[in-house]
Short mmCIF file of C-alpha atoms in Angstrom, two decimals:
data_model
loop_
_atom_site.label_atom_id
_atom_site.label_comp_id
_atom_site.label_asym_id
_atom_site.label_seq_id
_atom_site.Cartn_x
_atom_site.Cartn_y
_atom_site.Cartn_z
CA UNK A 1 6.31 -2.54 -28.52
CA UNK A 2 5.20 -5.76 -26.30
CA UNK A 3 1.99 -5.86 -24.55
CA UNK A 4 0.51 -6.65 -21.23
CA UNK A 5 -2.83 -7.57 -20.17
CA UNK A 6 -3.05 -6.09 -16.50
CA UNK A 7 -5.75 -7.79 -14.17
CA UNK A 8 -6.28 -5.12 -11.27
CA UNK A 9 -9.30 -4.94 -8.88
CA UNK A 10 -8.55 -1.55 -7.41
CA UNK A 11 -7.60 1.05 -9.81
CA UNK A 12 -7.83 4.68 -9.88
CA UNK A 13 -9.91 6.50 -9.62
CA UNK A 14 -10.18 4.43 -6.44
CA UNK A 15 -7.87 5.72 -4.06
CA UNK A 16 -5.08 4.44 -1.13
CA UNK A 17 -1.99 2.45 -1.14
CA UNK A 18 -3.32 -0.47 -2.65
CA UNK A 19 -3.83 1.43 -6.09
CA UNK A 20 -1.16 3.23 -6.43
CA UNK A 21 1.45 0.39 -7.50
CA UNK A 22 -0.15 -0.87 -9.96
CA UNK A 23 -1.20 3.08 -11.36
CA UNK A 24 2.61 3.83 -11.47
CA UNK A 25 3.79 0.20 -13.08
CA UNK A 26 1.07 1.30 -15.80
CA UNK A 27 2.13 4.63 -16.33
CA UNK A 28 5.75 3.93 -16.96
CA UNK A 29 5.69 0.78 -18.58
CA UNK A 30 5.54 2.08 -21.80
CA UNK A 31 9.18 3.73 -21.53
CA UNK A 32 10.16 0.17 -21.21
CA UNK A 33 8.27 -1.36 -23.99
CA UNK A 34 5.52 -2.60 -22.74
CA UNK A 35 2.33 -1.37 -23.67
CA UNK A 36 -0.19 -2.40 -21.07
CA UNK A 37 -3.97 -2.97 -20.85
CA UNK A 38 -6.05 -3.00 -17.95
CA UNK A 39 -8.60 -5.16 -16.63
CA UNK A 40 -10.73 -3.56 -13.97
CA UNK A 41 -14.01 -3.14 -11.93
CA UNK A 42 -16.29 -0.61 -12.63
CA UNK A 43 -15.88 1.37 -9.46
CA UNK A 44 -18.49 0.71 -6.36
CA UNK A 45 -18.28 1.19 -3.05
CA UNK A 46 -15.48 2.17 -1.63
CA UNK A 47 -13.48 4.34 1.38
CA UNK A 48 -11.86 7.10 -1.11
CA UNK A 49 -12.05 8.21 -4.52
CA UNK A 50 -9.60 9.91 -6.06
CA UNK A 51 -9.50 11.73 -9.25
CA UNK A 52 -5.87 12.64 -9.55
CA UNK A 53 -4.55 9.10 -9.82
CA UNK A 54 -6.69 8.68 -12.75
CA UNK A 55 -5.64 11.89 -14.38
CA UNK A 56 -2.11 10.53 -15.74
CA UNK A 57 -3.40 7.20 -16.03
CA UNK A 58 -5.69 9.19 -18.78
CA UNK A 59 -3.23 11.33 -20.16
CA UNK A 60 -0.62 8.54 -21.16
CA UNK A 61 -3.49 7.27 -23.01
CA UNK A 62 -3.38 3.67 -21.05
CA UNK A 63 -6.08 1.40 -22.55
CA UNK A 64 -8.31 0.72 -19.58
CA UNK A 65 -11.45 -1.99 -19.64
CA UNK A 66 -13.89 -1.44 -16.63
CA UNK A 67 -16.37 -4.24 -16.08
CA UNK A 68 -18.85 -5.77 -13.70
CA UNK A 69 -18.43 -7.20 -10.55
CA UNK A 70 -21.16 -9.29 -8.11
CA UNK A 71 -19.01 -8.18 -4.82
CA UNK A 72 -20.22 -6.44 -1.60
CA UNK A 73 -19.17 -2.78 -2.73
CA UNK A 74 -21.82 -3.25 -5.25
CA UNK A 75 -24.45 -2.60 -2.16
CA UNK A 76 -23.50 0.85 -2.58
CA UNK A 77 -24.28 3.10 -5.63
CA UNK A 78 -21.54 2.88 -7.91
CA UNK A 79 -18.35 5.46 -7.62
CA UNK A 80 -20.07 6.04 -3.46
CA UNK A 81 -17.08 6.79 -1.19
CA UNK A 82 -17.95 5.15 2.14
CA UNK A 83 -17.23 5.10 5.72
CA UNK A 84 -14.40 3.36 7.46
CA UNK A 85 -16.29 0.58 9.42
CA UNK A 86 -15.44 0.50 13.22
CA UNK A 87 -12.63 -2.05 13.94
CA UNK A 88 -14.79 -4.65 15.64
CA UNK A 89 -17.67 -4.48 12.93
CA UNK A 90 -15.10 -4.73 10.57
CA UNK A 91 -13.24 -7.61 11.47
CA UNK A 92 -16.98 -9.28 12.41
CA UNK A 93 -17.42 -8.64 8.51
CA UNK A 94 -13.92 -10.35 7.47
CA UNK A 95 -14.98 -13.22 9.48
CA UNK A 96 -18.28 -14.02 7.64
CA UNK A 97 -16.54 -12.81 4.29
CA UNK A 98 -13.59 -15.38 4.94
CA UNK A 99 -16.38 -18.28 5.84
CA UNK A 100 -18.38 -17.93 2.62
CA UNK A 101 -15.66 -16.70 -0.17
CA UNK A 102 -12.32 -18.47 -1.02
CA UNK A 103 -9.91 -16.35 -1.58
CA UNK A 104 -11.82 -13.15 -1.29
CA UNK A 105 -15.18 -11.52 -1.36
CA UNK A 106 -13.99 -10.43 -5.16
CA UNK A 107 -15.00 -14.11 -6.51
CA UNK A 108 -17.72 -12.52 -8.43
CA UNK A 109 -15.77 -10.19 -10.27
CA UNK A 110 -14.21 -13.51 -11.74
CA UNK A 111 -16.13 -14.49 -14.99
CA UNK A 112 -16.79 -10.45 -16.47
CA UNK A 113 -12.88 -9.94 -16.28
CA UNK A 114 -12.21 -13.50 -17.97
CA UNK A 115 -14.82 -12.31 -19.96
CA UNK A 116 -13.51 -8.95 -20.89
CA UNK A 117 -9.64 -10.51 -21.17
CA UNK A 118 -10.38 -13.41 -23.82
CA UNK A 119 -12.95 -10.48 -25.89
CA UNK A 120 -9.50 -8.07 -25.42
CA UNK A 121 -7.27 -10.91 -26.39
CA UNK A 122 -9.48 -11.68 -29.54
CA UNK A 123 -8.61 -8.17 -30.81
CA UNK A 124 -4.95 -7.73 -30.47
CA UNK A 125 -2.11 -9.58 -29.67
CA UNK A 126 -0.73 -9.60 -25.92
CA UNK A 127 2.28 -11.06 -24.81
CA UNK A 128 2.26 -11.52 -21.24
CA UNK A 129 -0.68 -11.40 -18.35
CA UNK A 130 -0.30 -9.30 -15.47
CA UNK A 131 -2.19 -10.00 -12.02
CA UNK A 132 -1.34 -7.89 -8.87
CA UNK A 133 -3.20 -8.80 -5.43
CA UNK A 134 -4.86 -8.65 -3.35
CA UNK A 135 -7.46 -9.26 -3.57
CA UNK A 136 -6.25 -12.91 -4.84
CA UNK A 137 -9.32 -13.77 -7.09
CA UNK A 138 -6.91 -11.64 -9.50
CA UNK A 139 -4.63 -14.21 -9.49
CA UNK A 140 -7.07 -16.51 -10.38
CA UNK A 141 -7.76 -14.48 -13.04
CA UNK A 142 -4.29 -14.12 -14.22
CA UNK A 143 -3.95 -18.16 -13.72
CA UNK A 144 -6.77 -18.79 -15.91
CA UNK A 145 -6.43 -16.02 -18.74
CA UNK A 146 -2.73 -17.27 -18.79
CA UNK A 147 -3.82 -20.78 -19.25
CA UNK A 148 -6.31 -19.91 -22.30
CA UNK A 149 -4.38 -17.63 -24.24
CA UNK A 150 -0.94 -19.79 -23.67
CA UNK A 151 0.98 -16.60 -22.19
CA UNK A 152 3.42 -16.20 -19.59
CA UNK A 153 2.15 -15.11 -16.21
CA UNK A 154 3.84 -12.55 -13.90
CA UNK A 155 1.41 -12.61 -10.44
CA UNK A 156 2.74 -9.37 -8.23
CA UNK A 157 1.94 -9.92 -4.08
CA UNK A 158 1.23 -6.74 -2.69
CA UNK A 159 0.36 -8.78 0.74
CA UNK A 160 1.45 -12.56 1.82
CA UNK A 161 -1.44 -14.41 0.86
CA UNK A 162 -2.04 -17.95 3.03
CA UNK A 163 0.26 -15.94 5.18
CA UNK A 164 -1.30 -13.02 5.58
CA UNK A 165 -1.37 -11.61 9.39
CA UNK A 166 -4.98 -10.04 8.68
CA UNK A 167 -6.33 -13.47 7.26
CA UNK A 168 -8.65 -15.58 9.74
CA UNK A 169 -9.43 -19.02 8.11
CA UNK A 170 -12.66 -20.34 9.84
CA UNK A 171 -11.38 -23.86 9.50
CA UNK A 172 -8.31 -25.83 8.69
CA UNK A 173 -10.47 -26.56 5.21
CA UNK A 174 -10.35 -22.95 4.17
CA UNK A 175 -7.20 -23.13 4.72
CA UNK A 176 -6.39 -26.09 2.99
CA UNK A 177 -8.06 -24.51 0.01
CA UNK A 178 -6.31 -20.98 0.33
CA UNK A 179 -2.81 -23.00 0.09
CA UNK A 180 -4.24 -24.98 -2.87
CA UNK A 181 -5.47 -21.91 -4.89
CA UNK A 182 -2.01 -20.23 -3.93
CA UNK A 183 0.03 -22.88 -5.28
CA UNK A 184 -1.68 -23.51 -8.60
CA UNK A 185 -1.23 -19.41 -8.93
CA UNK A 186 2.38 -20.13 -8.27
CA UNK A 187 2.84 -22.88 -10.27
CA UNK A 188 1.45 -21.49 -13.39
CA UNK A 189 3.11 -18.26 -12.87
CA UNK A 190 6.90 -17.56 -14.96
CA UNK A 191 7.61 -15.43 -12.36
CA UNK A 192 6.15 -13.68 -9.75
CA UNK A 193 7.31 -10.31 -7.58
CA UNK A 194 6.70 -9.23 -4.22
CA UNK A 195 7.05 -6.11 -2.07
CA UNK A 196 9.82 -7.66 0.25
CA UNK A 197 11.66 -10.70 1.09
CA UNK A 198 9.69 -12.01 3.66
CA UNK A 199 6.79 -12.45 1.37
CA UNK A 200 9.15 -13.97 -1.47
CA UNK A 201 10.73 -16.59 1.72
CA UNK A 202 6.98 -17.44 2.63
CA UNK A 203 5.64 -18.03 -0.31
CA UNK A 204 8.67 -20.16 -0.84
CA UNK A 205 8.83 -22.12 2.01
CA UNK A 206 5.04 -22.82 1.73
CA UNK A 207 5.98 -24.48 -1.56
CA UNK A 208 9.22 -25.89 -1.64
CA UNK A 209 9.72 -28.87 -4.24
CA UNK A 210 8.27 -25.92 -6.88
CA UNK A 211 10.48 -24.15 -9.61
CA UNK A 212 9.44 -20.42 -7.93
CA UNK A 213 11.03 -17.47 -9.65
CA UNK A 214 10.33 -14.58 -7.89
CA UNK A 215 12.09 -11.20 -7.68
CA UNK A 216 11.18 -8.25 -4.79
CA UNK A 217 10.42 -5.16 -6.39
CA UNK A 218 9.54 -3.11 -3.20
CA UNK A 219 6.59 -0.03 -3.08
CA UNK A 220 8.17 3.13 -4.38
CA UNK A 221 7.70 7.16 -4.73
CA UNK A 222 6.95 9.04 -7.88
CA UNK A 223 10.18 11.28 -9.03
CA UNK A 224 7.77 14.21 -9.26
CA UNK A 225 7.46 14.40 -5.43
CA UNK A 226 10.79 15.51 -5.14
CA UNK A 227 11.31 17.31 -1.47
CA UNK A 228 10.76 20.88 -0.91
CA UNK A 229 12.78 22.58 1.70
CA UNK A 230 10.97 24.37 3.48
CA UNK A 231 12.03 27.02 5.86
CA UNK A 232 11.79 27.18 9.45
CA UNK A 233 8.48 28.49 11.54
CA UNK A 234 6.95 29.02 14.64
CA UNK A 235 5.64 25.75 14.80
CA UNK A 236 7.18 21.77 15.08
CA UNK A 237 4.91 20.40 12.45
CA UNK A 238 4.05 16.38 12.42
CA UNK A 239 2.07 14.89 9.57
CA UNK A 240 0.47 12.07 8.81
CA UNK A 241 -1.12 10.84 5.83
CA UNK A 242 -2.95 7.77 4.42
CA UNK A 243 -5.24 5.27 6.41
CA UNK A 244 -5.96 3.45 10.15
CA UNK A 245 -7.13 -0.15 10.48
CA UNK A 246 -6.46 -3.71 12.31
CA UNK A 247 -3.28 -2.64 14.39
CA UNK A 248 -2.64 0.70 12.75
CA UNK A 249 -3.69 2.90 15.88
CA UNK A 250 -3.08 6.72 16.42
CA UNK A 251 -3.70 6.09 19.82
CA UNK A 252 -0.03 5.92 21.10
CA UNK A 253 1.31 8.49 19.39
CA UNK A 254 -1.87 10.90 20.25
CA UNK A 255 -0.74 9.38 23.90
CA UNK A 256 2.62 10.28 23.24
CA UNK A 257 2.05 13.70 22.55
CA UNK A 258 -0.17 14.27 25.23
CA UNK A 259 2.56 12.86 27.82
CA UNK A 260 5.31 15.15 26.36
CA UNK A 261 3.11 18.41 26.60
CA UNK A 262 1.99 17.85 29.79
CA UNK A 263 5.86 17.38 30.68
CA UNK A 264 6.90 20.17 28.31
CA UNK A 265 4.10 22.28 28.57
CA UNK A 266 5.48 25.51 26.73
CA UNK A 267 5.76 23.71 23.73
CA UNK A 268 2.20 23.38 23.61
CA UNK A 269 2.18 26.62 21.59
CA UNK A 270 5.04 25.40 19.02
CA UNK A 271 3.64 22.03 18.23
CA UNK A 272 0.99 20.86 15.52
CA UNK A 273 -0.21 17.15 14.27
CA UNK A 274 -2.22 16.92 11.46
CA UNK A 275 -3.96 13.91 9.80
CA UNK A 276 -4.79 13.75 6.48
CA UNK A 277 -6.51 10.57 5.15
CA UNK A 278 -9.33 8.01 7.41
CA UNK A 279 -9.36 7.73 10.64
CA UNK A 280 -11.19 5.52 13.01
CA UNK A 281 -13.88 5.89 15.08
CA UNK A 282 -13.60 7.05 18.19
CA UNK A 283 -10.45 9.22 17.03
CA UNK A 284 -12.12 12.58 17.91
CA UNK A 285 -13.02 11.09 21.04
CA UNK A 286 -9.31 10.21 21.82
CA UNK A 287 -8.39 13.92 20.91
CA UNK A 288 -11.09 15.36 23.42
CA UNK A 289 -10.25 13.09 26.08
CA UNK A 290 -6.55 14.17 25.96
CA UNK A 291 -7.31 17.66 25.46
CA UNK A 292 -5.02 18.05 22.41
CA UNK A 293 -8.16 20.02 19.89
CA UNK A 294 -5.97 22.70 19.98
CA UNK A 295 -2.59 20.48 18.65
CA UNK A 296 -4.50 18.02 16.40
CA UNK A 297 -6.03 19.15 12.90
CA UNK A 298 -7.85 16.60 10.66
CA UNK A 299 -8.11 17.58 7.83
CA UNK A 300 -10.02 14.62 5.70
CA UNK A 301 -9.18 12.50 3.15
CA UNK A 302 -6.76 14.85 0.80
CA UNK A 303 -6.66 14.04 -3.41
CA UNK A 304 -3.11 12.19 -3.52
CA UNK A 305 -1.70 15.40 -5.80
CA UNK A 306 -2.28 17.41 -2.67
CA UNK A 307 -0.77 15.15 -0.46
CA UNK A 308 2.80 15.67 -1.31
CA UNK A 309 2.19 19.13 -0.54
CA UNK A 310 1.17 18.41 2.83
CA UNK A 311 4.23 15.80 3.70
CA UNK A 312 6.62 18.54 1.81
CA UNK A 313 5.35 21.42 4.03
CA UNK A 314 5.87 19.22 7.40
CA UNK A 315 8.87 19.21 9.76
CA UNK A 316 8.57 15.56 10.65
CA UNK A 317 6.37 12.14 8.98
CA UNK A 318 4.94 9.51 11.51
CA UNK A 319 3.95 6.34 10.89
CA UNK A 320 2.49 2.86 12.36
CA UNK A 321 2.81 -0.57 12.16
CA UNK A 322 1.02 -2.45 15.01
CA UNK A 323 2.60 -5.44 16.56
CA UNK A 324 0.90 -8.59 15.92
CA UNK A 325 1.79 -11.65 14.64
CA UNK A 326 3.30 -11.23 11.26
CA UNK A 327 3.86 -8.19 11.40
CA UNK A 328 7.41 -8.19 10.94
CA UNK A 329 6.91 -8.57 7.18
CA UNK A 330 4.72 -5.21 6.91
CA UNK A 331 6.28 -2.88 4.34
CA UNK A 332 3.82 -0.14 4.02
CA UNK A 333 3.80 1.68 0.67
CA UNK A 334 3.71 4.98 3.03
CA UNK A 335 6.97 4.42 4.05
CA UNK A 336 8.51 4.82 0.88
CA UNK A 337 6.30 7.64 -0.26
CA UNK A 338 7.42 9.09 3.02
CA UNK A 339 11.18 8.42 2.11
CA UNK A 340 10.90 9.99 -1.00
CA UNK A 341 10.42 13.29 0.61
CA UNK A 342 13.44 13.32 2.38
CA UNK A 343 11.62 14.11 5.38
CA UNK A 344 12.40 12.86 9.22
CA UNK A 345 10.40 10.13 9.76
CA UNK A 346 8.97 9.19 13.11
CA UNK A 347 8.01 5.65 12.90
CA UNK A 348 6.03 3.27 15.72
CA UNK A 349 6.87 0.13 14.15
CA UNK A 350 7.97 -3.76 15.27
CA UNK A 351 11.27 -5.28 14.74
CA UNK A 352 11.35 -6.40 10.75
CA UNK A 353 11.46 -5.27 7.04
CA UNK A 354 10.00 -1.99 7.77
CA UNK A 355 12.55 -1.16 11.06
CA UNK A 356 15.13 -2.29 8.70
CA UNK A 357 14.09 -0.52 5.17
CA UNK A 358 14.42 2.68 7.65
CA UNK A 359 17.26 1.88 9.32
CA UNK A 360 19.18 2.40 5.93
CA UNK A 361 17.03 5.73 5.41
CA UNK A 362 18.72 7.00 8.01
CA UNK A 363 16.04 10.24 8.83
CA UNK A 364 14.14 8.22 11.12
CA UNK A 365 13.14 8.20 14.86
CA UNK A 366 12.28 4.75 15.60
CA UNK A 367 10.40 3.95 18.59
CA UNK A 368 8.12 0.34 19.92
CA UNK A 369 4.28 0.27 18.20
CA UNK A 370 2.77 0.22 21.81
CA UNK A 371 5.15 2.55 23.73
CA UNK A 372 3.59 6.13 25.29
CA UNK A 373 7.07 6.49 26.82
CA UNK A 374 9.54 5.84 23.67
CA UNK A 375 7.01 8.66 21.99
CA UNK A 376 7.75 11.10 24.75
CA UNK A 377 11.10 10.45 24.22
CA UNK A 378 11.16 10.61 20.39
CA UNK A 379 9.78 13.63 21.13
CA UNK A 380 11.95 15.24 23.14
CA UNK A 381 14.82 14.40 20.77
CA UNK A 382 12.76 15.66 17.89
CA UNK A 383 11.61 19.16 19.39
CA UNK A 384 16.24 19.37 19.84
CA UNK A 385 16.80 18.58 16.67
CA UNK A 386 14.25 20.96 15.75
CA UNK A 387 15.33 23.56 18.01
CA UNK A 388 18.76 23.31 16.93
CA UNK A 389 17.97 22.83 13.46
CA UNK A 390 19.62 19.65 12.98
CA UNK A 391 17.55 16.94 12.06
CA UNK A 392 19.12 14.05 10.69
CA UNK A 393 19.71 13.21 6.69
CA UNK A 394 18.90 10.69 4.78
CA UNK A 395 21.22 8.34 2.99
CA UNK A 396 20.23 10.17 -0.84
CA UNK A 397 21.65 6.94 -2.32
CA UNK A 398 19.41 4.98 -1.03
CA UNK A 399 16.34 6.80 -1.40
CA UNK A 400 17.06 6.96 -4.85
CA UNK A 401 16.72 3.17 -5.50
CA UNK A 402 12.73 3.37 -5.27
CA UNK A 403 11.61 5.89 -7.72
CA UNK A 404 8.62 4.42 -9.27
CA UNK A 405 10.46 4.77 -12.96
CA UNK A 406 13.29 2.75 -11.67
CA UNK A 407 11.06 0.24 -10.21
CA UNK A 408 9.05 -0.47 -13.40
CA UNK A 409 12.38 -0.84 -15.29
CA UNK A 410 12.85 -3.85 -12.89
CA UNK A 411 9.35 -4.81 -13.56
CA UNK A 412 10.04 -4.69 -17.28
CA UNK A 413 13.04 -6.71 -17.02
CA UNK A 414 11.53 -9.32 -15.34
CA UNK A 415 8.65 -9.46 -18.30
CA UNK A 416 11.61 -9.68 -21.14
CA UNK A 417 13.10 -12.21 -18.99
CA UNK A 418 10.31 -14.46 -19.37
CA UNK A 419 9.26 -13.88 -22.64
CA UNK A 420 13.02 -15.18 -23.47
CA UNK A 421 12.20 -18.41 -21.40
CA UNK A 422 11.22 -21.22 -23.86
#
């Protein structure tokens, strides 16, 4: 059995996309091998907790080393689930966080996980270093624990990093200093792996003249989520799950359904949204405003074992991706969980990886970000399908391809790979 030190900020029992990656790589590995260990924050601060990511993390008996942090979710007690900020505030905080912090507001978690790596690294013998981000200071991490213990260094990107569309650099020297950081990460990594090509091609091009060995290991579904067919009922049922923020909007699809009712109004009775997960502010306004209390249920932010449930018992998934610049190289970790239901998929996204990825799916109802009218007439094709029940199928092949268990056996082969390399 090899071994892998693993440098992750978020972690369960935090909860959301971001965690859940790195949570299934972990949980798996060992089938391949690999025995990791995890580097990690205590947890502070933070939009939602959740306890059943940590529960097979626990049970697989994964070694897991929580330390310190000086970072802004330590203004909150420690473990606090907080509120989702209101767009403008938060963006006003990214600004001031981007002047004063290069790369992230996570710098001070820095020395305590060097700290708690080279103590770890003292007691047993490791292999290989793990980093996944963002946030990027664990790259640094990774850079420099790879560095000092003479290992090989796989950095994952979850995001772009200089090019990330939800980046603002205050000045061409931040910049300047983002794109330095990002190519001594790249440079001392053996190979690094990314959620989709348009990551790997920017990080790339951004750095051409270095040896870059990169593979895309996309988001993925745990096998255990398997779809449940569920039978037909009085009511179309649309479901959303997971999180709003930057460009992520209900508001055209709450638009959207509002415009179809009011044209279709005796399927007011046989319709039903629900939103599971954090919305923004001003989202019960919206719902008043278009008088659609008695269509939309939200129900909170739901433990992730209980949202599978929820996506298995709906009719139809939606999701967003807001156009903006970049945007094209989005690849939600949502829309995979969402594919590995089997489940239509009603998706308001921009031309690009994610348009494509479902495309292939096949199950999918693909309409502009921005558009009332290509909701109303998603919609209308929808509530057919639904009527005749006919909705269409996904390609089974495909789906298949991002299991999380099949994804970490790419992961694993890309650590062999470079533990081969001289």
């Amino acid at each position: 059995m090899r071994h892998l030190l693993v440098v992750a900020y978020y972690f369960p029992p935090l909860g959301l996309s971001g965690v859940q990656r790195v949570a299934g790589f972990v949980r798996h590995l060992p089938e391949y091998g690999w025995q990791p260990t995890v580097i990690t924050a205590k947890p502070g601060g933070y939009f939602a907790h959740d306890k059943s990511l940590w529960s097979p993390i626990e049970d697989a008996g994964i070694r897991v080393i929580r330390t310190k942090s000086l970072d802004p979710t330590r203004l909150f007690r420690s473990g606090a689930t907080v509120r989702l900020p209101q767009e403008t505030r938060r963006q006003t905080l990214a600004y001031i966080s981007n002047w004063l912090f290069i790369p992230d507001n996570k710098l001070g978690w820095k020395p305590f996980a060097l700290r708690a790596g080279l103590r770890q690294a003292a007691a047993q013998r490791f292999d290989a270093v793990f980093s996944s981000a963002p946030p990027y200071t664990g790259h640094l991490i990774g850079r420099k624990l790879s560095r000092t213990l003479k290992l090989p260094l796989i950095t994952d990107f979850r995001d772009d990093w200089v090019g990330n569309p939800r980046h603002i650099y205050p000045t061409a020297l931040h910049r300047r200093l983002h794109i330095q950081q990002e190519r001594q990460v790249l440079i001392q990594s053996s190979a690094i792996t990314t959620i989709n090509r348009p990551i790997l091609d920017a990080l790339e091009k951004r750095h051409r003249g270095e040896n870059i060995r990169g593979e895309v290991i996309p988001h993925g579904f745990d096998e255990y989520e398997a779809p449940v067919k569920i039978p037909a009922r009085e009511k179309l049922k649309l479901v959303y799950t997971g999180v709003f923020y930057d460009a992520q909007t209900p508001e055209y699809f709450l638009r959207g359904i509002s415009g179809f009712l009011k044209k279709n109004p005796a399927m007011r009775p046989k319709i039903s949204a629900i939103f599971a997960g954090l919305v923004p502010n001003g989202f019960t306004d919206l719902i008043r405003t278009l008088k659609l209390e008695d269509v939309v249920q939200y129900v909170g932010y739901v433990q992730h074992a209980h949202v599978a449930e929820l996506q298995q018992e709906a009719d139809v998934l939606w999701m967003t991706i807001g156009s903006r610049p970049g945007s094209s190289g989005i690849s939600t970790g949502k829309l995979y969980e969402y594919m590995g239901t089997g489940k239509p998929i009603l998706a308001l996204v921009p031309p690009g990886t994610a348009r494509q990825t479902l495309l292939r799916y096949g199950a999918a109802y693909i309409v502009k970000p921005e558009s009332e009218a290509d909701v109303i007439q998603a919609l209308n094709q929808i509530t057919s399908d639904w009527n005749k029940e006919n909705f269409p199928s996904p390609d089974e092949s495909f789906v298949s391809m991002f299991g999380r268990n099949r994804l970490t056996e790419m992961l694993a082969g890309v650590l062999n790979s470079v533990i081969k390399t001289p």
